[in-house]
């Protein structure tokens, strides 16, 4: 940490005070983690810390971790080992910390394994980051492990860095509406790392959306582990509408917002009121991420998913009946214990039937404390890999065919800013969540424009703005 000198005004003594430390945060995992990191960064910036993208010189290094698969945990552990090697040589007082899901599930164990780690901050404690860093940096404490439950913590993921660390993000923002999960799918560690479901109030969320819209945000994504469980206990059903639909309606009223998305809903509790919302609320864009996990009823039951293949297909039909152009994405696990070739083929056939616009495929990974670990017929890694590769080819080909169908079409795009791959071009998203790259001046950021699609790859659409007034 840099040390600066200045004159103490009342007695002119020269004292040494630390400049505010610089902070590097690396995030693993889902959009919820991205959002948590942003809230921690905003909290620290408000306290005077400076965010830095430079891990080599940071005074505070935080890894926001994911536990959903073993590979994600190993990545963060390896990264921390490397950082310890690099950092301790140059700065013995730098603070190194884990936060998020792995911090929650492993706690003190992380410091036992890597004694150079100073801070372990659980998933209900993000808002305490500043306080703990202060006591570590000033030497009041040597190590901090804070992973206890805290009532009301769901309401603390609120602050944003609108024009902060990542320029161009200010057109879109994530808003965390709830924490935790009560579903206990038999493969999943999330209910253990994120705790039980807790929802924020509609008023609080709408207030945050107003602030974001006033700051120029045009699109909001409402985030939660199962968003359609939002407010089930706290708010309940009113006039036949679930609490989540009541929330979307309230956010829909926010002036300045042009688009609303949400992720992820669970197919189990996806009611007709939420299907109908797509017909009634024009700002709710036609996009649904519906994790199916498997196409086999036998697997769905063992996974404790709470729906059948037929029910899932019925839901997809209902959504497409309301919005034929709806983009539908999913998550699939390959190689869950007991998965036979026949079960796997059921998943392949479901993918062919639904033609997902996006599908994230995961190799089953044993997670501690989850019931699936103790199930018979664990699938050998070689078979998991072979099935994963087969399914990937299938869903990629479907995705590519669907993207190519857009050639020649005119499509509405919200311009987000410079393209991530080529900053000389612009990037935006269609209502159905497809990325479009095109030529144009940066002042178009934040605008909704029509783009004519000229080319398509498996992941990206390319086009020309319909109105060629580019600068
Ligand atoms: N192994 C593999 N994938 C998993 N997921 C959750 N738990 C596991 C696991 N143990 C996947 C699910 C979920 C996504 C976020 O991660 O598909 O929807
Ligand atoms: Fe995990 Fe299932 Fe909850 Fe999703 S619904 S977070 S997969 S337990």
Short mmCIF file of C-alpha atoms and ligand atoms in Angstrom, two decimals:
data_model
loop_
_atom_site.label_atom_id
_atom_site.label_comp_id
_atom_site.label_asym_id
_atom_site.label_seq_id
_atom_site.Cartn_x
_atom_site.Cartn_y
_atom_site.Cartn_z
CA UNK A 1 0.00 0.00 0.00
CA UNK A 2 1.28 3.46 -0.89
CA UNK A 3 1.93 5.82 2.02
CA UNK A 4 1.62 9.58 1.63
CA UNK A 5 2.60 12.50 3.87
CA UNK A 6 0.47 15.48 4.68
CA UNK A 7 0.33 18.25 7.25
CA UNK A 8 -2.04 17.76 10.11
CA UNK A 9 -3.88 21.12 10.22
CA UNK A 10 -4.18 21.90 13.93
CA UNK A 11 -0.61 21.40 15.10
CA UNK A 12 1.33 21.10 11.85
CA UNK A 13 2.74 17.75 12.76
CA UNK A 14 3.62 15.61 9.77
CA UNK A 15 1.76 12.32 9.94
CA UNK A 16 1.74 9.34 7.69
CA UNK A 17 -1.65 8.19 6.55
CA UNK A 18 -2.34 5.48 4.08
CA UNK A 19 -3.79 6.42 0.70
CA UNK A 20 -7.02 4.59 0.15
CA UNK A 21 -6.16 1.06 -0.92
CA UNK A 22 -6.83 -0.29 -4.39
CA UNK A 23 -9.10 -3.31 -4.80
CA UNK A 24 -9.15 -6.04 -7.42
CA UNK A 25 -12.19 -8.34 -7.57
CA UNK A 26 -12.43 -11.43 -9.75
CA UNK A 27 -15.79 -13.10 -10.16
CA UNK A 28 -16.52 -16.75 -10.92
CA UNK A 29 -19.93 -18.20 -11.72
CA UNK A 30 -23.38 -16.84 -12.39
CA UNK A 31 -24.98 -13.44 -12.87
CA UNK A 32 -25.92 -13.38 -9.19
CA UNK A 33 -22.21 -13.45 -8.38
CA UNK A 34 -21.53 -10.69 -10.91
CA UNK A 35 -24.16 -8.62 -9.20
CA UNK A 36 -22.80 -9.34 -5.71
CA UNK A 37 -19.30 -8.29 -6.83
CA UNK A 38 -20.67 -5.07 -8.27
CA UNK A 39 -22.46 -4.29 -5.00
CA UNK A 40 -19.24 -4.94 -3.02
CA UNK A 41 -17.27 -2.73 -5.43
CA UNK A 42 -19.86 0.07 -5.12
CA UNK A 43 -19.73 -0.21 -1.32
CA UNK A 44 -15.93 0.04 -1.30
CA UNK A 45 -15.81 2.92 -3.80
CA UNK A 46 -18.29 4.81 -1.58
CA UNK A 47 -15.82 4.33 1.30
CA UNK A 48 -13.02 5.80 -0.82
CA UNK A 49 -11.32 2.64 -2.08
CA UNK A 50 -10.21 2.63 -5.72
CA UNK A 51 -11.16 -0.32 -7.93
CA UNK A 52 -8.36 -1.60 -10.14
CA UNK A 53 -8.27 -4.13 -12.96
CA UNK A 54 -4.60 -4.72 -12.08
CA UNK A 55 -4.18 -7.72 -9.78
CA UNK A 56 -0.38 -7.22 -9.81
CA UNK A 57 -0.55 -3.98 -7.82
CA UNK A 58 -3.77 -4.19 -5.82
CA UNK A 59 -3.75 -3.76 -2.02
CA UNK A 60 -6.87 -5.89 -1.65
CA UNK A 61 -7.58 -8.95 -3.79
CA UNK A 62 -10.97 -10.60 -3.54
CA UNK A 63 -12.14 -13.72 -5.38
CA UNK A 64 -15.92 -14.05 -5.53
CA UNK A 65 -16.37 -17.78 -5.84
CA UNK A 66 -18.78 -20.35 -7.28
CA UNK A 67 -19.41 -23.82 -5.81
CA UNK A 68 -21.88 -25.20 -8.29
CA UNK A 69 -19.30 -27.52 -9.87
CA UNK A 70 -15.97 -28.76 -8.56
CA UNK A 71 -14.11 -27.23 -11.54
CA UNK A 72 -15.23 -23.73 -10.51
CA UNK A 73 -13.92 -24.25 -6.97
CA UNK A 74 -10.59 -25.60 -8.23
CA UNK A 75 -10.17 -22.61 -10.55
CA UNK A 76 -10.60 -20.15 -7.68
CA UNK A 77 -8.29 -22.14 -5.40
CA UNK A 78 -5.57 -22.29 -8.08
CA UNK A 79 -5.97 -18.60 -8.78
CA UNK A 80 -5.59 -17.77 -5.10
CA UNK A 81 -2.43 -19.87 -4.87
CA UNK A 82 -0.92 -17.99 -7.81
CA UNK A 83 -1.96 -14.65 -6.35
CA UNK A 84 -0.45 -15.52 -2.98
CA UNK A 85 2.85 -16.33 -4.70
CA UNK A 86 2.84 -13.06 -6.63
CA UNK A 87 1.45 -10.77 -3.95
CA UNK A 88 3.26 -11.79 -0.79
CA UNK A 89 6.63 -11.15 -2.49
CA UNK A 90 5.81 -7.50 -3.18
CA UNK A 91 3.40 -6.58 -0.41
CA UNK A 92 3.28 -8.40 2.89
CA UNK A 93 0.30 -6.35 4.10
CA UNK A 94 -2.00 -6.87 1.10
CA UNK A 95 -5.33 -8.44 2.02
CA UNK A 96 -6.33 -11.62 0.21
CA UNK A 97 -9.90 -12.84 0.51
CA UNK A 98 -12.45 -15.34 -0.69
CA UNK A 99 -16.09 -14.36 -0.76
CA UNK A 100 -19.35 -15.89 -1.99
CA UNK A 101 -20.44 -19.50 -2.33
CA UNK A 102 -17.17 -21.37 -1.69
CA UNK A 103 -16.38 -19.02 1.19
CA UNK A 104 -19.79 -19.89 2.63
CA UNK A 105 -19.49 -23.66 2.26
CA UNK A 106 -15.83 -24.03 3.32
CA UNK A 107 -15.32 -21.20 5.82
CA UNK A 108 -12.26 -21.58 8.07
CA UNK A 109 -11.18 -24.62 6.07
CA UNK A 110 -9.96 -22.23 3.33
CA UNK A 111 -7.55 -20.54 5.72
CA UNK A 112 -6.39 -23.91 7.04
CA UNK A 113 -5.61 -24.90 3.46
CA UNK A 114 -4.13 -21.53 2.38
CA UNK A 115 -2.85 -19.74 5.52
CA UNK A 116 -2.03 -16.58 3.53
CA UNK A 117 -5.74 -15.94 3.04
CA UNK A 118 -6.93 -13.17 5.40
CA UNK A 119 -10.66 -12.93 4.75
CA UNK A 120 -13.48 -15.42 4.16
CA UNK A 121 -16.78 -13.64 3.55
CA UNK A 122 -20.02 -15.63 3.21
CA UNK A 123 -23.01 -15.05 0.96
CA UNK A 124 -25.04 -13.13 3.57
CA UNK A 125 -22.11 -10.86 4.47
CA UNK A 126 -21.18 -8.95 1.32
CA UNK A 127 -22.32 -5.69 2.92
CA UNK A 128 -19.74 -6.18 5.68
CA UNK A 129 -16.78 -6.24 3.25
CA UNK A 130 -15.75 -2.63 3.98
CA UNK A 131 -15.88 -3.04 7.74
CA UNK A 132 -13.80 -6.25 7.67
CA UNK A 133 -11.24 -4.83 5.22
CA UNK A 134 -10.82 -1.83 7.46
CA UNK A 135 -10.04 -3.95 10.50
CA UNK A 136 -7.62 -6.12 8.50
CA UNK A 137 -5.83 -3.21 6.82
CA UNK A 138 -5.43 -1.30 10.06
CA UNK A 139 -4.15 -4.37 11.86
CA UNK A 140 -7.04 -4.53 14.36
CA UNK A 141 -7.62 -8.08 13.23
CA UNK A 142 -5.39 -10.66 11.68
CA UNK A 143 -7.94 -12.97 10.06
CA UNK A 144 -11.69 -12.68 9.50
CA UNK A 145 -14.07 -15.56 8.78
CA UNK A 146 -17.64 -14.29 8.62
CA UNK A 147 -20.16 -16.80 7.27
CA UNK A 148 -23.05 -16.65 9.74
CA UNK A 149 -26.65 -16.12 8.66
CA UNK A 150 -27.94 -12.59 8.82
CA UNK A 151 -31.60 -11.58 8.77
CA UNK A 152 -32.36 -8.97 6.12
CA UNK A 153 -29.17 -9.57 4.13
CA UNK A 154 -31.25 -10.02 0.93
CA UNK A 155 -31.98 -6.26 1.01
CA UNK A 156 -28.31 -5.27 1.07
CA UNK A 157 -27.41 -6.10 -2.55
CA UNK A 158 -28.58 -2.70 -3.73
CA UNK A 159 -25.78 -0.32 -4.70
CA UNK A 160 -24.53 -0.09 -8.29
CA UNK A 161 -21.43 1.20 -10.04
CA UNK A 162 -23.27 2.68 -12.97
CA UNK A 163 -20.37 4.23 -14.79
CA UNK A 164 -17.76 2.41 -12.85
CA UNK A 165 -15.42 -0.48 -13.43
CA UNK A 166 -16.98 -1.66 -16.69
CA UNK A 167 -17.83 1.16 -19.04
CA UNK A 168 -20.77 0.51 -21.31
CA UNK A 169 -22.67 -1.48 -18.70
CA UNK A 170 -24.81 1.46 -17.73
CA UNK A 171 -27.39 0.72 -20.43
CA UNK A 172 -28.29 -2.55 -18.72
CA UNK A 173 -28.30 -3.50 -15.04
CA UNK A 174 -28.97 -6.51 -12.87
CA UNK A 175 -31.27 -6.15 -9.88
CA UNK A 176 -31.20 -8.80 -7.18
CA UNK A 177 -34.78 -9.45 -6.01
CA UNK A 178 -34.24 -12.37 -3.66
CA UNK A 179 -31.65 -14.68 -2.17
CA UNK A 180 -31.58 -18.43 -1.58
CA UNK A 181 -33.45 -21.49 -2.77
CA UNK A 182 -35.85 -23.96 -1.14
CA UNK A 183 -36.04 -26.48 -3.97
CA UNK A 184 -33.16 -28.79 -2.95
CA UNK A 185 -32.53 -30.42 -6.30
CA UNK A 186 -30.55 -33.52 -5.39
CA UNK A 187 -27.43 -32.47 -7.35
CA UNK A 188 -27.26 -28.86 -6.21
CA UNK A 189 -25.20 -27.15 -3.53
CA UNK A 190 -26.95 -23.77 -3.82
CA UNK A 191 -29.51 -24.21 -0.99
CA UNK A 192 -26.52 -24.87 1.31
CA UNK A 193 -24.42 -21.92 0.10
CA UNK A 194 -27.18 -19.36 -0.39
CA UNK A 195 -29.58 -20.41 2.34
CA UNK A 196 -33.39 -20.38 2.33
CA UNK A 197 -35.47 -18.12 0.08
CA UNK A 198 -35.71 -14.51 1.24
CA UNK A 199 -37.31 -11.79 -0.90
CA UNK A 200 -36.90 -8.03 -0.92
CA UNK A 201 -39.99 -5.80 -0.90
CA UNK A 202 -41.57 -4.59 -4.14
CA UNK A 203 -41.15 -1.00 -2.94
CA UNK A 204 -37.42 -1.40 -2.36
CA UNK A 205 -36.84 -3.07 -5.73
CA UNK A 206 -38.91 -0.49 -7.61
CA UNK A 207 -36.99 2.29 -5.83
CA UNK A 208 -33.72 0.79 -7.05
CA UNK A 209 -35.11 0.50 -10.61
CA UNK A 210 -36.13 4.19 -10.54
CA UNK A 211 -32.61 5.18 -9.52
CA UNK A 212 -31.13 3.05 -12.29
CA UNK A 213 -33.49 4.49 -14.90
CA UNK A 214 -32.64 8.00 -13.73
CA UNK A 215 -28.98 7.10 -14.25
CA UNK A 216 -29.68 6.14 -17.87
CA UNK A 217 -30.30 2.41 -17.58
CA UNK A 218 -32.76 1.14 -20.21
CA UNK A 219 -32.89 -2.56 -19.47
CA UNK A 220 -33.17 -4.36 -16.16
CA UNK A 221 -32.70 -8.04 -15.46
CA UNK A 222 -34.40 -9.21 -12.27
CA UNK A 223 -32.21 -11.82 -10.62
CA UNK A 224 -32.88 -14.68 -8.26
CA UNK A 225 -32.25 -18.40 -7.89
CA UNK A 226 -35.91 -19.14 -8.70
CA UNK A 227 -37.47 -15.79 -9.57
CA UNK A 228 -40.99 -17.18 -9.87
CA UNK A 229 -40.80 -18.11 -6.18
CA UNK A 230 -40.31 -14.41 -5.40
CA UNK A 231 -42.36 -13.21 -2.44
CA UNK A 232 -44.38 -16.43 -2.13
CA UNK A 233 -44.44 -16.21 1.63
CA UNK A 234 -43.87 -12.48 2.18
CA UNK A 235 -46.32 -11.11 -0.41
CA UNK A 236 -48.50 -13.93 -1.74
CA UNK A 237 -51.08 -14.06 -4.56
CA UNK A 238 -53.33 -11.03 -5.22
CA UNK A 239 -56.16 -10.98 -7.80
CA UNK A 240 -54.88 -14.24 -9.23
CA UNK A 241 -51.40 -12.83 -9.74
CA UNK A 242 -48.30 -14.26 -8.11
CA UNK A 243 -46.00 -11.93 -6.19
CA UNK A 244 -43.47 -12.14 -9.02
CA UNK A 245 -45.99 -10.94 -11.61
CA UNK A 246 -47.04 -8.16 -9.21
CA UNK A 247 -43.37 -7.15 -9.05
CA UNK A 248 -42.92 -7.16 -12.85
CA UNK A 249 -46.04 -5.01 -13.20
CA UNK A 250 -44.66 -2.51 -10.69
CA UNK A 251 -41.25 -2.39 -12.42
CA UNK A 252 -43.06 -1.98 -15.75
CA UNK A 253 -44.37 1.37 -14.51
CA UNK A 254 -40.85 2.77 -14.05
CA UNK A 255 -40.42 5.61 -16.50
CA UNK A 256 -37.34 5.49 -18.71
CA UNK A 257 -37.01 1.71 -18.61
CA UNK A 258 -37.52 0.13 -22.01
CA UNK A 259 -36.94 -3.53 -21.34
CA UNK A 260 -37.37 -6.00 -18.48
CA UNK A 261 -35.83 -9.47 -18.32
CA UNK A 262 -35.57 -12.00 -15.51
CA UNK A 263 -33.48 -15.05 -14.73
CA UNK A 264 -33.93 -17.80 -13.81
CA UNK A 265 -37.48 -19.02 -13.47
CA UNK A 266 -38.14 -22.66 -12.50
CA UNK A 267 -40.39 -24.68 -14.83
CA UNK A 268 -42.17 -26.15 -11.78
CA UNK A 269 -43.91 -23.02 -10.53
CA UNK A 270 -44.22 -21.23 -13.87
CA UNK A 271 -47.88 -20.15 -13.71
CA UNK A 272 -50.23 -18.98 -16.46
CA UNK A 273 -50.11 -15.48 -14.96
CA UNK A 274 -46.41 -15.31 -15.85
CA UNK A 275 -47.08 -16.65 -19.36
CA UNK A 276 -49.81 -14.03 -19.83
CA UNK A 277 -47.52 -11.25 -18.58
CA UNK A 278 -45.64 -11.57 -21.89
CA UNK A 279 -48.85 -10.71 -23.73
CA UNK A 280 -49.83 -7.77 -21.50
CA UNK A 281 -46.54 -6.06 -20.66
CA UNK A 282 -44.72 -4.69 -23.71
CA UNK A 283 -41.48 -3.97 -21.83
CA UNK A 284 -41.18 -7.64 -20.83
CA UNK A 285 -39.01 -8.95 -23.63
CA UNK A 286 -39.57 -12.32 -25.28
CA UNK A 287 -36.87 -14.33 -23.68
CA UNK A 288 -36.99 -17.16 -21.16
CA UNK A 289 -34.15 -19.11 -19.58
CA UNK A 290 -35.83 -22.33 -18.48
CA UNK A 291 -33.41 -24.84 -16.96
CA UNK A 292 -34.72 -28.30 -17.91
CA UNK A 293 -31.70 -30.37 -16.67
CA UNK A 294 -32.88 -33.59 -18.38
CA UNK A 295 -35.41 -34.87 -20.92
CA UNK A 296 -36.03 -38.10 -19.01
CA UNK A 297 -38.86 -38.30 -16.48
CA UNK A 298 -36.92 -40.88 -14.50
CA UNK A 299 -33.96 -38.49 -14.14
CA UNK A 300 -36.20 -35.49 -13.41
CA UNK A 301 -37.71 -37.42 -10.53
CA UNK A 302 -34.34 -38.50 -9.14
CA UNK A 303 -33.16 -34.89 -9.48
CA UNK A 304 -36.20 -33.70 -7.51
CA UNK A 305 -37.15 -31.18 -10.17
CA UNK A 306 -40.91 -31.26 -9.61
CA UNK A 307 -42.06 -31.39 -13.26
CA UNK A 308 -42.23 -33.91 -16.08
CA UNK A 309 -40.98 -33.74 -19.64
CA UNK A 310 -44.60 -33.31 -20.82
CA UNK A 311 -45.19 -30.42 -18.43
CA UNK A 312 -41.98 -28.72 -19.60
CA UNK A 313 -42.97 -29.10 -23.27
CA UNK A 314 -46.44 -27.77 -22.49
CA UNK A 315 -44.88 -24.68 -20.90
CA UNK A 316 -42.67 -24.06 -23.95
CA UNK A 317 -45.76 -24.34 -26.22
CA UNK A 318 -47.71 -21.89 -24.07
CA UNK A 319 -44.87 -19.36 -24.17
CA UNK A 320 -44.46 -19.70 -27.93
CA UNK A 321 -48.22 -19.35 -28.39
CA UNK A 322 -48.04 -15.96 -26.65
CA UNK A 323 -44.81 -14.90 -28.39
CA UNK A 324 -43.77 -17.03 -31.38
CA UNK A 325 -40.36 -15.32 -31.57
CA UNK A 326 -39.54 -15.98 -27.93
CA UNK A 327 -35.90 -16.94 -27.33
CA UNK A 328 -35.76 -19.98 -25.07
CA UNK A 329 -32.59 -21.05 -23.29
CA UNK A 330 -31.85 -23.85 -20.88
CA UNK A 331 -29.35 -25.64 -18.61
CA UNK A 332 -28.78 -29.38 -18.93
CA UNK A 333 -26.82 -31.80 -16.74
CA UNK A 334 -25.21 -34.76 -18.47
CA UNK A 335 -24.30 -37.90 -16.53
CA UNK A 336 -26.46 -37.56 -13.41
CA UNK A 337 -26.18 -40.79 -11.35
CA UNK A 338 -28.13 -43.62 -12.96
CA UNK A 339 -28.46 -41.92 -16.36
CA UNK A 340 -28.75 -44.68 -18.96
CA UNK A 341 -28.15 -44.32 -22.68
CA UNK A 342 -31.95 -44.29 -23.04
CA UNK A 343 -32.34 -41.45 -20.51
CA UNK A 344 -29.64 -39.49 -22.31
CA UNK A 345 -31.37 -40.05 -25.68
CA UNK A 346 -34.51 -38.56 -24.12
CA UNK A 347 -32.52 -35.38 -23.44
CA UNK A 348 -31.23 -35.32 -27.02
CA UNK A 349 -34.75 -35.75 -28.37
CA UNK A 350 -36.08 -33.00 -26.08
CA UNK A 351 -33.43 -30.62 -27.46
CA UNK A 352 -34.43 -31.52 -31.04
CA UNK A 353 -38.06 -30.96 -30.17
CA UNK A 354 -37.69 -27.61 -28.37
CA UNK A 355 -34.85 -26.23 -30.51
CA UNK A 356 -33.35 -24.13 -27.74
CA UNK A 357 -31.86 -20.80 -28.78
CA UNK A 358 -29.17 -21.33 -26.15
CA UNK A 359 -28.30 -24.37 -24.08
CA UNK A 360 -25.65 -24.56 -21.36
CA UNK A 361 -24.49 -28.14 -20.90
CA UNK A 362 -22.87 -29.25 -17.67
CA UNK A 363 -21.08 -32.46 -16.80
CA UNK A 364 -22.52 -33.76 -13.54
CA UNK A 365 -20.18 -32.88 -10.67
CA UNK A 366 -20.48 -34.43 -7.19
CA UNK A 367 -21.14 -31.75 -4.58
CA UNK A 368 -20.63 -32.26 -0.88
CA UNK A 369 -23.76 -32.74 1.28
CA UNK A 370 -26.02 -33.26 -1.73
CA UNK A 371 -28.14 -36.44 -1.90
CA UNK A 372 -26.96 -37.32 -5.43
CA UNK A 373 -23.45 -38.07 -4.14
CA UNK A 374 -24.79 -41.13 -2.32
CA UNK A 375 -26.94 -42.38 -5.21
CA UNK A 376 -26.04 -45.66 -6.90
CA UNK A 377 -24.70 -45.93 -10.46
CA UNK A 378 -22.44 -42.89 -10.58
CA UNK A 379 -21.50 -42.45 -14.24
CA UNK A 380 -17.82 -42.84 -15.25
CA UNK A 381 -16.10 -39.65 -16.43
CA UNK A 382 -15.38 -41.08 -19.90
CA UNK A 383 -19.09 -41.70 -20.54
CA UNK A 384 -20.01 -38.24 -19.19
CA UNK A 385 -17.48 -36.66 -21.55
CA UNK A 386 -18.66 -38.64 -24.54
CA UNK A 387 -22.34 -37.78 -23.92
CA UNK A 388 -21.48 -34.15 -23.28
CA UNK A 389 -19.62 -33.90 -26.62
CA UNK A 390 -22.51 -35.58 -28.48
CA UNK A 391 -25.11 -33.28 -27.00
CA UNK A 392 -22.94 -30.21 -27.53
CA UNK A 393 -22.71 -30.95 -31.23
CA UNK A 394 -26.47 -31.37 -31.40
CA UNK A 395 -27.42 -28.16 -29.54
CA UNK A 396 -24.74 -26.13 -31.34
CA UNK A 397 -26.04 -27.22 -34.74
CA UNK A 398 -29.61 -26.28 -33.71
CA UNK A 399 -28.39 -22.94 -32.39
CA UNK A 400 -26.51 -22.20 -35.63
CA UNK A 401 -29.53 -23.12 -37.80
CA UNK A 402 -31.77 -20.86 -35.70
CA UNK A 403 -29.30 -17.97 -35.93
CA UNK A 404 -29.02 -18.34 -39.72
CA UNK A 405 -32.80 -18.04 -40.05
CA UNK A 406 -32.39 -14.39 -39.00
CA UNK A 407 -30.45 -13.46 -42.16
CA UNK A 408 -32.26 -10.70 -44.02
CA UNK A 409 -34.57 -9.91 -41.08
CA UNK A 410 -34.95 -6.46 -39.53
CA UNK A 411 -34.71 -6.70 -35.82
CA UNK A 412 -35.01 -4.38 -32.82
CA UNK A 413 -31.74 -3.98 -30.92
CA UNK A 414 -30.94 -2.13 -27.69
CA UNK A 415 -27.42 -0.76 -28.25
CA UNK A 416 -25.22 -1.55 -25.24
CA UNK A 417 -21.90 -0.03 -26.39
CA UNK A 418 -18.65 -1.09 -28.08
CA UNK A 419 -18.49 -4.76 -29.06
CA UNK A 420 -16.54 -6.93 -26.62
CA UNK A 421 -14.61 -8.60 -29.44
CA UNK A 422 -13.97 -5.54 -31.60
CA UNK A 423 -14.30 -2.17 -29.92
CA UNK A 424 -14.51 -0.44 -33.32
CA UNK A 425 -17.99 -1.88 -33.71
CA UNK A 426 -21.13 -1.71 -31.59
CA UNK A 427 -22.95 -4.47 -29.78
CA UNK A 428 -26.52 -4.82 -28.63
CA UNK A 429 -29.18 -7.39 -27.90
CA UNK A 430 -32.43 -8.34 -29.54
CA UNK A 431 -35.53 -8.69 -27.38
CA UNK A 432 -34.99 -12.46 -27.53
CA UNK A 433 -31.48 -11.98 -26.04
CA UNK A 434 -29.32 -12.58 -29.12
CA UNK A 435 -26.13 -10.56 -29.45
CA UNK A 436 -25.92 -8.39 -32.59
CA UNK A 437 -22.71 -6.71 -33.77
CA UNK A 438 -22.85 -3.79 -36.23
CA UNK A 439 -21.17 -0.55 -37.35
CA UNK A 440 -22.09 2.71 -35.64
CA UNK A 441 -21.05 5.64 -33.49
CA UNK A 442 -20.88 5.26 -29.72
CA UNK A 443 -23.56 7.86 -29.20
CA UNK A 444 -26.09 5.19 -30.24
CA UNK A 445 -25.46 3.46 -26.88
CA UNK A 446 -28.70 3.27 -24.94
CA UNK A 447 -30.89 3.64 -28.02
CA UNK A 448 -33.28 1.10 -29.44
CA UNK A 449 -32.66 0.83 -33.18
CA UNK A 450 -33.58 -1.46 -36.05
CA UNK A 451 -30.79 -3.54 -37.50
CA UNK A 452 -30.86 -5.59 -40.69
CA UNK A 453 -29.18 -8.94 -40.12
CA UNK A 454 -26.59 -9.72 -42.78
CA UNK A 455 -24.72 -12.68 -41.32
CA UNK A 456 -24.86 -15.14 -38.44
CA UNK A 457 -22.52 -17.45 -36.57
CA UNK A 458 -23.50 -19.90 -33.83
CA UNK A 459 -23.23 -17.25 -31.16
CA UNK A 460 -23.56 -13.86 -32.86
CA UNK A 461 -25.67 -12.03 -35.41
CA UNK A 462 -24.08 -9.36 -37.61
CA UNK A 463 -25.99 -6.51 -39.22
CA UNK A 464 -26.34 -2.97 -40.52
CA UNK A 465 -28.41 -0.34 -38.76
CA UNK A 466 -31.55 0.26 -40.81
CA UNK A 467 -31.02 4.03 -40.62
CA UNK A 468 -27.51 4.82 -41.82
CA UNK A 469 -27.01 7.93 -39.73
CA UNK A 470 -24.12 6.50 -37.85
CA UNK A 471 -22.23 9.26 -36.14
N1 LIG B 1 -23.17 -30.69 -11.52
C1 LIG B 1 -23.29 -30.16 -12.74
N2 LIG B 1 -24.05 -29.09 -13.02
C2 LIG B 1 -24.73 -28.55 -11.99
N3 LIG B 1 -25.58 -27.49 -11.95
C3 LIG B 1 -26.00 -27.33 -10.68
N4 LIG B 1 -25.43 -28.26 -9.88
C4 LIG B 1 -24.64 -29.03 -10.69
C5 LIG B 1 -23.83 -30.17 -10.46
N5 LIG B 1 -23.71 -30.72 -9.25
C6 LIG B 1 -25.98 -26.74 -13.14
C7 LIG B 1 -27.50 -26.78 -13.35
C8 LIG B 1 -27.91 -25.39 -13.00
C9 LIG B 1 -26.69 -24.60 -13.43
C10 LIG B 1 -26.60 -23.24 -12.85
O1 LIG B 1 -25.63 -25.40 -12.99
O2 LIG B 1 -27.75 -27.07 -14.71
O3 LIG B 1 -29.08 -24.98 -13.69
FE1 LIG B 2 -30.09 -25.47 -7.34
FE2 LIG B 2 -32.43 -26.59 -7.98
FE3 LIG B 2 -32.36 -24.37 -6.43
FE4 LIG B 2 -31.73 -24.20 -9.04
S1 LIG B 2 -33.73 -24.82 -8.21
S2 LIG B 2 -30.60 -23.31 -7.32
S3 LIG B 2 -30.74 -26.16 -9.42
S4 LIG B 2 -31.57 -26.40 -5.89
#
